[in-house]
mmCIF file of C-alpha atoms in Angstrom:
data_model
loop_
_atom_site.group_PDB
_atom_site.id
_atom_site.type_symbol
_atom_site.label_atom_id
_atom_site.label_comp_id
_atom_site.label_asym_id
_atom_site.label_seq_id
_atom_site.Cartn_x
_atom_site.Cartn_y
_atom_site.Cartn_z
ATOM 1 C CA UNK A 459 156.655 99.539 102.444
ATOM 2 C CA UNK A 460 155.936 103.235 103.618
ATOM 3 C CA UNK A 461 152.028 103.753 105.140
ATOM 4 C CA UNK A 462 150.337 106.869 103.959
ATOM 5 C CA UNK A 463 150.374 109.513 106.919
ATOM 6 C CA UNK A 464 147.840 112.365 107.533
ATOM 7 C CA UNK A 465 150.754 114.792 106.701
ATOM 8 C CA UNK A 466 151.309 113.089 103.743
ATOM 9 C CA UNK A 467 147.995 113.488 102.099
ATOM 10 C CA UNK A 468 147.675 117.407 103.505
ATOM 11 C CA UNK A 469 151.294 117.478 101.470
ATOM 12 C CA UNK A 470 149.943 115.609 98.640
ATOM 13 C CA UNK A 471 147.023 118.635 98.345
ATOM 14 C CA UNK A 472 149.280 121.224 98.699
ATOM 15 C CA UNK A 473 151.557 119.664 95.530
ATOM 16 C CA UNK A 474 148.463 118.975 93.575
ATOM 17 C CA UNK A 475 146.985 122.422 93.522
ATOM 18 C CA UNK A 476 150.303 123.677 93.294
ATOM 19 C CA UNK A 477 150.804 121.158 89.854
ATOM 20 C CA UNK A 478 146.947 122.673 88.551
ATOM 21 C CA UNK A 479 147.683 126.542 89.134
ATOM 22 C CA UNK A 480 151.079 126.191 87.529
ATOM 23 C CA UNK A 481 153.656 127.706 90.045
ATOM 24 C CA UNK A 482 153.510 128.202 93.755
ATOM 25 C CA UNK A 483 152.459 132.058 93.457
ATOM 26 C CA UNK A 484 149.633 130.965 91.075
ATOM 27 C CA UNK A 485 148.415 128.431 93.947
ATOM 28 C CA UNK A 486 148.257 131.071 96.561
ATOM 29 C CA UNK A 487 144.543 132.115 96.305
ATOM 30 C CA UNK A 488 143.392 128.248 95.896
ATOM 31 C CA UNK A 489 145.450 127.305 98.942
ATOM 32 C CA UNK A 490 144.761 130.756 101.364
ATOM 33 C CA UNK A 491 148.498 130.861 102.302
ATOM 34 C CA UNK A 492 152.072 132.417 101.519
ATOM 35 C CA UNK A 493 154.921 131.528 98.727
ATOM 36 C CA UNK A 494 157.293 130.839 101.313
ATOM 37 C CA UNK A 495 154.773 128.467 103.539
ATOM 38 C CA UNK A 496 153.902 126.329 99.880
ATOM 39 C CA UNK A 497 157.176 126.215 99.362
ATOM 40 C CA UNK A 498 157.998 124.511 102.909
ATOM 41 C CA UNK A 499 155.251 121.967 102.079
ATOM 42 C CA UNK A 500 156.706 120.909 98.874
ATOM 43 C CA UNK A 501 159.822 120.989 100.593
ATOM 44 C CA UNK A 502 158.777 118.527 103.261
ATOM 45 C CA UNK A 503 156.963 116.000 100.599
ATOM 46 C CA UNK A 504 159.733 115.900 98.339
ATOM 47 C CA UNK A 505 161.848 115.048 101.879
ATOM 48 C CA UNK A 506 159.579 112.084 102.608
ATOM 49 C CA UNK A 507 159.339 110.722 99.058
ATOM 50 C CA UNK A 508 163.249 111.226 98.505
ATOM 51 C CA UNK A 509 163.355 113.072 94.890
ATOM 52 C CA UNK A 510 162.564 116.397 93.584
ATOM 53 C CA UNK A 511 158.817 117.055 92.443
ATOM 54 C CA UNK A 512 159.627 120.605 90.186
ATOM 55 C CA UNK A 513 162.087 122.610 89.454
ATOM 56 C CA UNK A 514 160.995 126.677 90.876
ATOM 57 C CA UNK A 515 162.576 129.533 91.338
ATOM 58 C CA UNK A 516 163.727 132.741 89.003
ATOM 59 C CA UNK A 517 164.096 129.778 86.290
ATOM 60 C CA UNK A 518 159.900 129.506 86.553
ATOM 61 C CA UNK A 519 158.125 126.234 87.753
ATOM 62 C CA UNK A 520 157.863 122.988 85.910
ATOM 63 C CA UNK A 521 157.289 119.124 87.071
ATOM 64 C CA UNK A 522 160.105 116.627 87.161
ATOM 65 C CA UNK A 523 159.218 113.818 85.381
ATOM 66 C CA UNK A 524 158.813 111.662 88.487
ATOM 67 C CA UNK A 525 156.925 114.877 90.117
ATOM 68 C CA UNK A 526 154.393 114.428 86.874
ATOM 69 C CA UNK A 527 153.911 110.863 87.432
ATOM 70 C CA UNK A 528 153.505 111.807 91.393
ATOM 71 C CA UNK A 529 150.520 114.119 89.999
ATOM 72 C CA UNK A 530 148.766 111.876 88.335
ATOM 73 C CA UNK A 531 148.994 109.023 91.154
ATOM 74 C CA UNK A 532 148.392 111.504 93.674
ATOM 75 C CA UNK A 533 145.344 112.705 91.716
ATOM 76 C CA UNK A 534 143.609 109.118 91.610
ATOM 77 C CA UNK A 535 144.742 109.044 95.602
ATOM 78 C CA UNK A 536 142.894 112.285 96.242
ATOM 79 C CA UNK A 537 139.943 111.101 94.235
ATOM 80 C CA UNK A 538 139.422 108.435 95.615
ATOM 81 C CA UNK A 539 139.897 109.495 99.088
ATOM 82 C CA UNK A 540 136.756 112.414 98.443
ATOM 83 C CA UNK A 541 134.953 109.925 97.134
ATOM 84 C CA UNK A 542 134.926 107.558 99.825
ATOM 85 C CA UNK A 543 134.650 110.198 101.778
ATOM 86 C CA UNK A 544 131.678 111.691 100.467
ATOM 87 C CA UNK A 545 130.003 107.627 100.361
ATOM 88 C CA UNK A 546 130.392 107.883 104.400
ATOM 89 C CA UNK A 547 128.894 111.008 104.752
ATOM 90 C CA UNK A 548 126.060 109.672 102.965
ATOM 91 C CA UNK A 549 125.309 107.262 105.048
ATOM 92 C CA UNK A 550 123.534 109.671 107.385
ATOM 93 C CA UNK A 551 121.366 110.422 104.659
ATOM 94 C CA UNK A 552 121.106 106.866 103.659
ATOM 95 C CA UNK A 553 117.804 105.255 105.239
ATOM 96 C CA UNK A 554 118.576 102.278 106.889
ATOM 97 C CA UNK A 555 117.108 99.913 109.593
ATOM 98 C CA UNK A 556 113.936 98.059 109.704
ATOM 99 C CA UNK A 557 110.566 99.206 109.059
ATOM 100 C CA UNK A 558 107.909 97.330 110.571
ATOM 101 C CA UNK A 559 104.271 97.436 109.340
ATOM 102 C CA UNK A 560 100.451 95.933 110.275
ATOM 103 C CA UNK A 561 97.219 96.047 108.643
ATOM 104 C CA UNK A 562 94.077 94.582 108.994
ATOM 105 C CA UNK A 563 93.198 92.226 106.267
ATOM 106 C CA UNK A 564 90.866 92.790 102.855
ATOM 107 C CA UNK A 565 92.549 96.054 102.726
ATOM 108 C CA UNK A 566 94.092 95.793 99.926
ATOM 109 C CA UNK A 567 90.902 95.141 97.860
ATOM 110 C CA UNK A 568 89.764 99.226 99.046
ATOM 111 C CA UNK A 569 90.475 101.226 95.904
ATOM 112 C CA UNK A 570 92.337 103.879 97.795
ATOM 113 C CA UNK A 571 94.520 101.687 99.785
ATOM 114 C CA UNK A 572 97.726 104.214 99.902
ATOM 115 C CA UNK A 573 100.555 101.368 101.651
ATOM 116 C CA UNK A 574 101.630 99.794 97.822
ATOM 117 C CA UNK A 575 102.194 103.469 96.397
ATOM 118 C CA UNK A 576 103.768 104.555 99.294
ATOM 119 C CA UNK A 577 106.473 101.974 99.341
ATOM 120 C CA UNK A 578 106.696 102.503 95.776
ATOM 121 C CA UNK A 579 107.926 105.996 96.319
ATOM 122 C CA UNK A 580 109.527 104.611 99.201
ATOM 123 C CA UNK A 581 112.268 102.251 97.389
ATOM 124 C CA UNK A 582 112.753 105.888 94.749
ATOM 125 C CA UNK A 583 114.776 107.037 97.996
ATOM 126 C CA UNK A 584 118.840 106.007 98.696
ATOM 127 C CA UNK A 585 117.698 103.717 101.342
ATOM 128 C CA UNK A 586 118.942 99.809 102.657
ATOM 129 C CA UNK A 587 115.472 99.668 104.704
ATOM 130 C CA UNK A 588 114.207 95.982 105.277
ATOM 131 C CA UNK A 589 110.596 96.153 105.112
ATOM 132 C CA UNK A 590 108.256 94.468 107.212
ATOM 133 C CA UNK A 591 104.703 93.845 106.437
ATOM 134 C CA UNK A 592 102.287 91.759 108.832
ATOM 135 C CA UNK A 593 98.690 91.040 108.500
ATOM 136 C CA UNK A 594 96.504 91.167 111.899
ATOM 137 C CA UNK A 595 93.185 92.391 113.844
ATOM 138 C CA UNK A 596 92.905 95.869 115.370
ATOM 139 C CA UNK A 597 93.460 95.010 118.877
ATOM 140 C CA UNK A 598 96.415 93.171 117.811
ATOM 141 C CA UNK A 599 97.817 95.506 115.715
ATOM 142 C CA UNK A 600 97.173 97.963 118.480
ATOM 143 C CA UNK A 601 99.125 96.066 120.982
ATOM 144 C CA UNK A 602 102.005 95.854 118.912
ATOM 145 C CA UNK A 603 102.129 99.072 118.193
ATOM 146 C CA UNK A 604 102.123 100.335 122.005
ATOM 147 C CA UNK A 605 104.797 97.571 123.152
ATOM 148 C CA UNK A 606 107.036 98.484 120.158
ATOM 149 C CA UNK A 607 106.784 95.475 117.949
ATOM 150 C CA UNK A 608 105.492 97.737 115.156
ATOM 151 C CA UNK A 609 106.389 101.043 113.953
ATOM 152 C CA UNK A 610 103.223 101.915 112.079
ATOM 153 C CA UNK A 611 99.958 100.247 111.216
ATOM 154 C CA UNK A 612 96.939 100.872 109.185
ATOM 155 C CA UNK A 613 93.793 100.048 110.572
ATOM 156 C CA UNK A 614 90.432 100.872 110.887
ATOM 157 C CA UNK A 615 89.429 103.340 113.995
ATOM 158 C CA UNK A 616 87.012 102.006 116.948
ATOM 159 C CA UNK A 617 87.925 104.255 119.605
ATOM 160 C CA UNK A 618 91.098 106.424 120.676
ATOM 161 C CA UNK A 619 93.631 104.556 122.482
ATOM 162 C CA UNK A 620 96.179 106.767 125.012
ATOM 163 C CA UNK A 621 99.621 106.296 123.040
ATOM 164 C CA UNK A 622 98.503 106.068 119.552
ATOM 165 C CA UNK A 623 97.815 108.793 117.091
ATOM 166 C CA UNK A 624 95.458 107.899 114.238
ATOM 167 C CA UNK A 625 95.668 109.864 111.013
ATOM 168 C CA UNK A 626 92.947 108.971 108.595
ATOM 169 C CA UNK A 627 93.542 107.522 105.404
ATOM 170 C CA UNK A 628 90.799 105.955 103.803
ATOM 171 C CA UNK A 629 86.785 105.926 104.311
ATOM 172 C CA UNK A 630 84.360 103.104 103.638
ATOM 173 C CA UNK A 631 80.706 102.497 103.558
ATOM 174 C CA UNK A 632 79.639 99.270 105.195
ATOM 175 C CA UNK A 633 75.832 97.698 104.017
ATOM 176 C CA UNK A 634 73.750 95.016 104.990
ATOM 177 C CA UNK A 635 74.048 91.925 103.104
ATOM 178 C CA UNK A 636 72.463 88.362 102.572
ATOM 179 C CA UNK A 637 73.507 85.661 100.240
ATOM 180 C CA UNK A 638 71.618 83.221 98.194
ATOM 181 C CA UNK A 639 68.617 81.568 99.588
ATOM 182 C CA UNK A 640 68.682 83.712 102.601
ATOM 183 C CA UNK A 641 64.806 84.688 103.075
ATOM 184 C CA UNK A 642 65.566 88.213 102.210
ATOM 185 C CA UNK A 643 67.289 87.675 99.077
ATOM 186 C CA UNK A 644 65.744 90.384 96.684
ATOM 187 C CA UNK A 645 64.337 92.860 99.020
ATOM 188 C CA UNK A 646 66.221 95.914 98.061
ATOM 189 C CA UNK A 647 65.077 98.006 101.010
ATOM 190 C CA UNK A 648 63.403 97.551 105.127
ATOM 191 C CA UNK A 649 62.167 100.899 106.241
ATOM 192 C CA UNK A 650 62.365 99.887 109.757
ATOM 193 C CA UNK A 651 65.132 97.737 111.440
ATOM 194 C CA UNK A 652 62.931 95.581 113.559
ATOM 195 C CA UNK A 653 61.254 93.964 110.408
ATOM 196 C CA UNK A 654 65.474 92.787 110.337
ATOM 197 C CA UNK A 655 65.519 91.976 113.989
ATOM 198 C CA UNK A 656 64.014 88.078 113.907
ATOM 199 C CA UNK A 657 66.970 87.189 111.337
ATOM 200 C CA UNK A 658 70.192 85.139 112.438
ATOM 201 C CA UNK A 659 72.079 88.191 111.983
ATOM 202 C CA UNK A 660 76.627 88.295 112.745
ATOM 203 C CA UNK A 661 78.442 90.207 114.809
ATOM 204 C CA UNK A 662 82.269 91.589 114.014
ATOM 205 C CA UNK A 663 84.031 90.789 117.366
ATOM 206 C CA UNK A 664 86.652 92.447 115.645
ATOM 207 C CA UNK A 665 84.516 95.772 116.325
ATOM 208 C CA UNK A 666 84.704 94.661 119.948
ATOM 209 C CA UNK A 667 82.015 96.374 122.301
ATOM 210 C CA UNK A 668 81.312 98.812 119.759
ATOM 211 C CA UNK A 669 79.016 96.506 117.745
ATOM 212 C CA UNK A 670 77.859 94.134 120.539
ATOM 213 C CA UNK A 671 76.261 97.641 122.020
ATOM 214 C CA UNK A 672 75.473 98.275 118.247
ATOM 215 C CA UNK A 673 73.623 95.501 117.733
ATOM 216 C CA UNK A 674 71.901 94.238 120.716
ATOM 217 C CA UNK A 675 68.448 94.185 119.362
ATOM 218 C CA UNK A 676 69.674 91.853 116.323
ATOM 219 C CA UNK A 677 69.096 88.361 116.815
ATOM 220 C CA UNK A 678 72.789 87.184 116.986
ATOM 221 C CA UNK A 679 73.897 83.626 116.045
ATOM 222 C CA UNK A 680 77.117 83.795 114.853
ATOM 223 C CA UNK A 681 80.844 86.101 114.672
ATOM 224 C CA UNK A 682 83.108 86.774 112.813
ATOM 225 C CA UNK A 683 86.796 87.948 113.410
ATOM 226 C CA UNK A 684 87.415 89.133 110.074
ATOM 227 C CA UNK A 685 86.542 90.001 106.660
ATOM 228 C CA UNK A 686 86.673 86.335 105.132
ATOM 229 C CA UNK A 687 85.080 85.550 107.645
ATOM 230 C CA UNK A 688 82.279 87.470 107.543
ATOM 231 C CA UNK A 689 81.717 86.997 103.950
ATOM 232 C CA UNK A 690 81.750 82.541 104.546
ATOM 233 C CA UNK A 691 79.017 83.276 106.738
ATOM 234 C CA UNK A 692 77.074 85.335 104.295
ATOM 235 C CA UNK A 693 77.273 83.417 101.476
ATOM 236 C CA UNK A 694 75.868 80.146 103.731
ATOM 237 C CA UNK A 695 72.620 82.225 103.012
ATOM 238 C CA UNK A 696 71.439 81.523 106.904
ATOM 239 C CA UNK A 697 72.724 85.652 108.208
ATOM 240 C CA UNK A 698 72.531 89.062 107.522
ATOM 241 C CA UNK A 699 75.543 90.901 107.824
ATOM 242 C CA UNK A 700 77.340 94.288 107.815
ATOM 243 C CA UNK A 701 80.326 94.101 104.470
ATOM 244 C CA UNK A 702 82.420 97.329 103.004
ATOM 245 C CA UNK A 703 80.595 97.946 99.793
ATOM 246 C CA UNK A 704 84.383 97.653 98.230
ATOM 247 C CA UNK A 705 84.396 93.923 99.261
ATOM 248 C CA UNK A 706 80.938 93.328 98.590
ATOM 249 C CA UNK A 707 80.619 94.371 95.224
ATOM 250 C CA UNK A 708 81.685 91.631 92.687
ATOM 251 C CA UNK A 709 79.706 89.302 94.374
ATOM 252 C CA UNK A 710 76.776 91.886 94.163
ATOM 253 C CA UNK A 711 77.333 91.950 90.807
ATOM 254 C CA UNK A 712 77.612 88.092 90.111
ATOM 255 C CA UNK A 713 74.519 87.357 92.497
ATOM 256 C CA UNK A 714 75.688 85.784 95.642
ATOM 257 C CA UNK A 715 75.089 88.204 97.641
ATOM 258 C CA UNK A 716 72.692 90.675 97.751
ATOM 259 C CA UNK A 717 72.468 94.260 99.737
ATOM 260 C CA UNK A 718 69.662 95.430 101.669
ATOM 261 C CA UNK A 719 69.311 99.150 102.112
ATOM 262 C CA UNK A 720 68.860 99.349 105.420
ATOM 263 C CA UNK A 721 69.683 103.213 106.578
ATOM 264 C CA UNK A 722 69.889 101.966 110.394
ATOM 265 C CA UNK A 723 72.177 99.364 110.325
ATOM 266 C CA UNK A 724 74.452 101.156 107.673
ATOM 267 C CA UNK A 725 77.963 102.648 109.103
ATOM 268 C CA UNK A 726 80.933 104.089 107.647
ATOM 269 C CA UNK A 727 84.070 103.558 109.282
ATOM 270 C CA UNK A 728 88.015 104.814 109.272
ATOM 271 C CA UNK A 729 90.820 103.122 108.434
ATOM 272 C CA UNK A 730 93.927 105.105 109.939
ATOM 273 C CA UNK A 731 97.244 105.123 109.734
ATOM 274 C CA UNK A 732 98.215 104.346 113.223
ATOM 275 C CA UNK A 733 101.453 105.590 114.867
ATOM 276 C CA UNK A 734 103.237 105.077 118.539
ATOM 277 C CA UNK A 735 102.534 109.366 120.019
ATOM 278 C CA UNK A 736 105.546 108.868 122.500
ATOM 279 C CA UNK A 737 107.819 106.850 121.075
ATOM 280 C CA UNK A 738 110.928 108.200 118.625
ATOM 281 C CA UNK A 739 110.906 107.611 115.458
ATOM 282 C CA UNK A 740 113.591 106.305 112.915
ATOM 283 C CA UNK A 741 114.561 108.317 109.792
ATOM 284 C CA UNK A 742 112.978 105.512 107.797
ATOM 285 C CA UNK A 743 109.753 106.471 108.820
ATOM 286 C CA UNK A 744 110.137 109.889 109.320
ATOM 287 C CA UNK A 745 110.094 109.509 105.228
ATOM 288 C CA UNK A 746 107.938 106.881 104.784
ATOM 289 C CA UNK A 747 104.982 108.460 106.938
ATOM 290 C CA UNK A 748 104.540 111.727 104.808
ATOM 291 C CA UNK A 749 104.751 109.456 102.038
ATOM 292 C CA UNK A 750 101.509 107.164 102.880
ATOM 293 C CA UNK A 751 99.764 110.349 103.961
ATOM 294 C CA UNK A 752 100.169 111.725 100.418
ATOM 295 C CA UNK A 753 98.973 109.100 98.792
ATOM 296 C CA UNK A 754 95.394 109.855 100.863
ATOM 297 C CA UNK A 755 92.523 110.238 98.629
ATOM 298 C CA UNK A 756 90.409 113.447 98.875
ATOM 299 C CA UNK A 757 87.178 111.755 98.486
ATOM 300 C CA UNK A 758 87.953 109.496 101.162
ATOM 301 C CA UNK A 759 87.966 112.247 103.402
ATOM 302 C CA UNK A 760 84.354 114.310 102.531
ATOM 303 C CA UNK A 761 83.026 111.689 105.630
ATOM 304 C CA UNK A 762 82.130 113.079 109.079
ATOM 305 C CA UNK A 763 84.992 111.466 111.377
ATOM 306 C CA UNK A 764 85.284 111.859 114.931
ATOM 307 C CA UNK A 765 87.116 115.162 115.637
ATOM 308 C CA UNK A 766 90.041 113.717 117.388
ATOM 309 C CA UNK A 767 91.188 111.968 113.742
ATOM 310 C CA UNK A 768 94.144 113.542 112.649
ATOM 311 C CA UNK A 769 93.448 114.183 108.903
ATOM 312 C CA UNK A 770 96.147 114.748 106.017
ATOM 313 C CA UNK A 771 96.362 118.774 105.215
ATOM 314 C CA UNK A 772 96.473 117.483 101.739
ATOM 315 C CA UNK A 773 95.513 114.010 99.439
ATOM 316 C CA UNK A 774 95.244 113.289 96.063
ATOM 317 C CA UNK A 775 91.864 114.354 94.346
#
């Protein structure tokens, strides 16, 4: 059994546009060379396959009847050859890998949360990416993200940290609430924040120093580390407590818990997405990352940040 050689499929191009133009002077232009060099290729196949492919000369050109059925077998070849081909060179357009994502938790109750659409848009493109998606706490997520466990993450902003860039994504106003049977239940408004001050009142350790410094003057008797959390201890009706308005609302709505507008206390806060600065980064998410930044809504971005926040040249309105 014969193995196809590289001169063999040059050869086999050579006969094939030779077979489509009609004649070997017809197949000059297509092929960039002489009569007399087409006819030494066709020469040289018809050597190595051991019968004549056409019959040329003053007589005019035409196919053999094995040179026909050589055509059309040499055609599929050819085909399938590009094709191929063409699948490899894909590949460096092809996304492929691992993606590896964090986020803090209750974020996907914030109206705005961009991640789902993102991906969404994400899985439109050729790709063979394995998505990752992990839920933890800032510092966590943080950590990850500096000794390469994670490629991206989207949390809320506390501070800068050297080696991450933050690029916001979403805003979010954060309240004082009570629950049921907590003495305050009802008061819709304290115009000073000591009248709050003799109240078991939680602290988000998740917030680290930031709140502890925050809050010192607040009688503090319990933390949380998280959203759920937060909102257990609230609905004990025993603390006051700082909540998104996003994740406070149903229960607003339904009774068992109840807001206090306390202008002192209230805070809005950042979430980011939140990428390694130094490290390189894969084609994956070199599409993926404009991706969750398009998804960022406008209105999300009307509140004052700190001025080291990257934010998006453009969101959705």
């Amino acid at each position: 059994m014969g193995r196809l050689a590289d001169v063999d499929v040059r050869l086999l191009r050579v006969f094939r546009a030779v077979a489509e133009c009609g004649g070997l002077a017809a197949a000059q232009s297509v092929l960039d060379t002489s009569t007399s060099t087409i006819s030494l290729h066709i020469s040289e196949l018809e050597r190595r396959l051991g019968f004549k492919l056409c019959q040329r000369g003053r007589a005019g050109f035409e196919l053999t009847d094995r040179g026909k059925a050589t055509y059309e077998r040499a055609l599929r070849l050819l085909n399938t050859i590009d094709d191929n081909f063409n699948d490899i060179l894909s590949l460096k357009k092809r996304l492929t890998g691992k993606v590896r994502l964090g986020m803090v938790d209750a974020l996907m109750m914030h109206p705005h949360m961009p991640l789902a659409a993102a991906l969404r848009d994400f899985n439109q493109l050729d790709n063979d990416v394995e998505v990752q998606l992990m839920v933890d706490d800032r510092t966590q997520l943080e950590r990850r993200l500096l000794e390469g466990e994670l490629h991206a993450a989207i949390s809320t902003f506390v501070r800068p940290v050297a080696g991450l860039a933050f690029h916001r994504v979403m805003s979010e106003r954060h309240r004082v609430y009570c629950g049921q049977g907590h003495p305050l239940y009802g008061v819709t408004a304290v115009q000073d924040t000591a009248a709050l001050a003799p109240y078991p009142f939680i602290l988000r350790s998740y917030w680290g120093r930031t709140d502890a410094e925050r809050f010192q003057s607040m009688n503090i008797r319990a933390t949380a580390n998280n959203m759920e959390a937060m909102t257990c201890l609230l609905l004990s009706g025993n603390y006051l407590g700082l909540l998104p308005e996003y994740i406070a609302e149903e229960r607003v709505k339904s009774g068992t818990l109840h807001m206090i507008n306390a202008p002192d206390l209230e805070q809005s806060s950042h979430h980011c997405l939140v990428l390694p600065s130094t490290a390189s980064t894969s084609l994956a998410m070199e599409a993926l990352v404009p991706l969750i930044l398009g998804q960022v809504n406008e209105a999300d971005m009307k509140e004052p940040a700190p001025p080291f926040l990257q934010t998006p040249a453009r969101g959705r309105g």
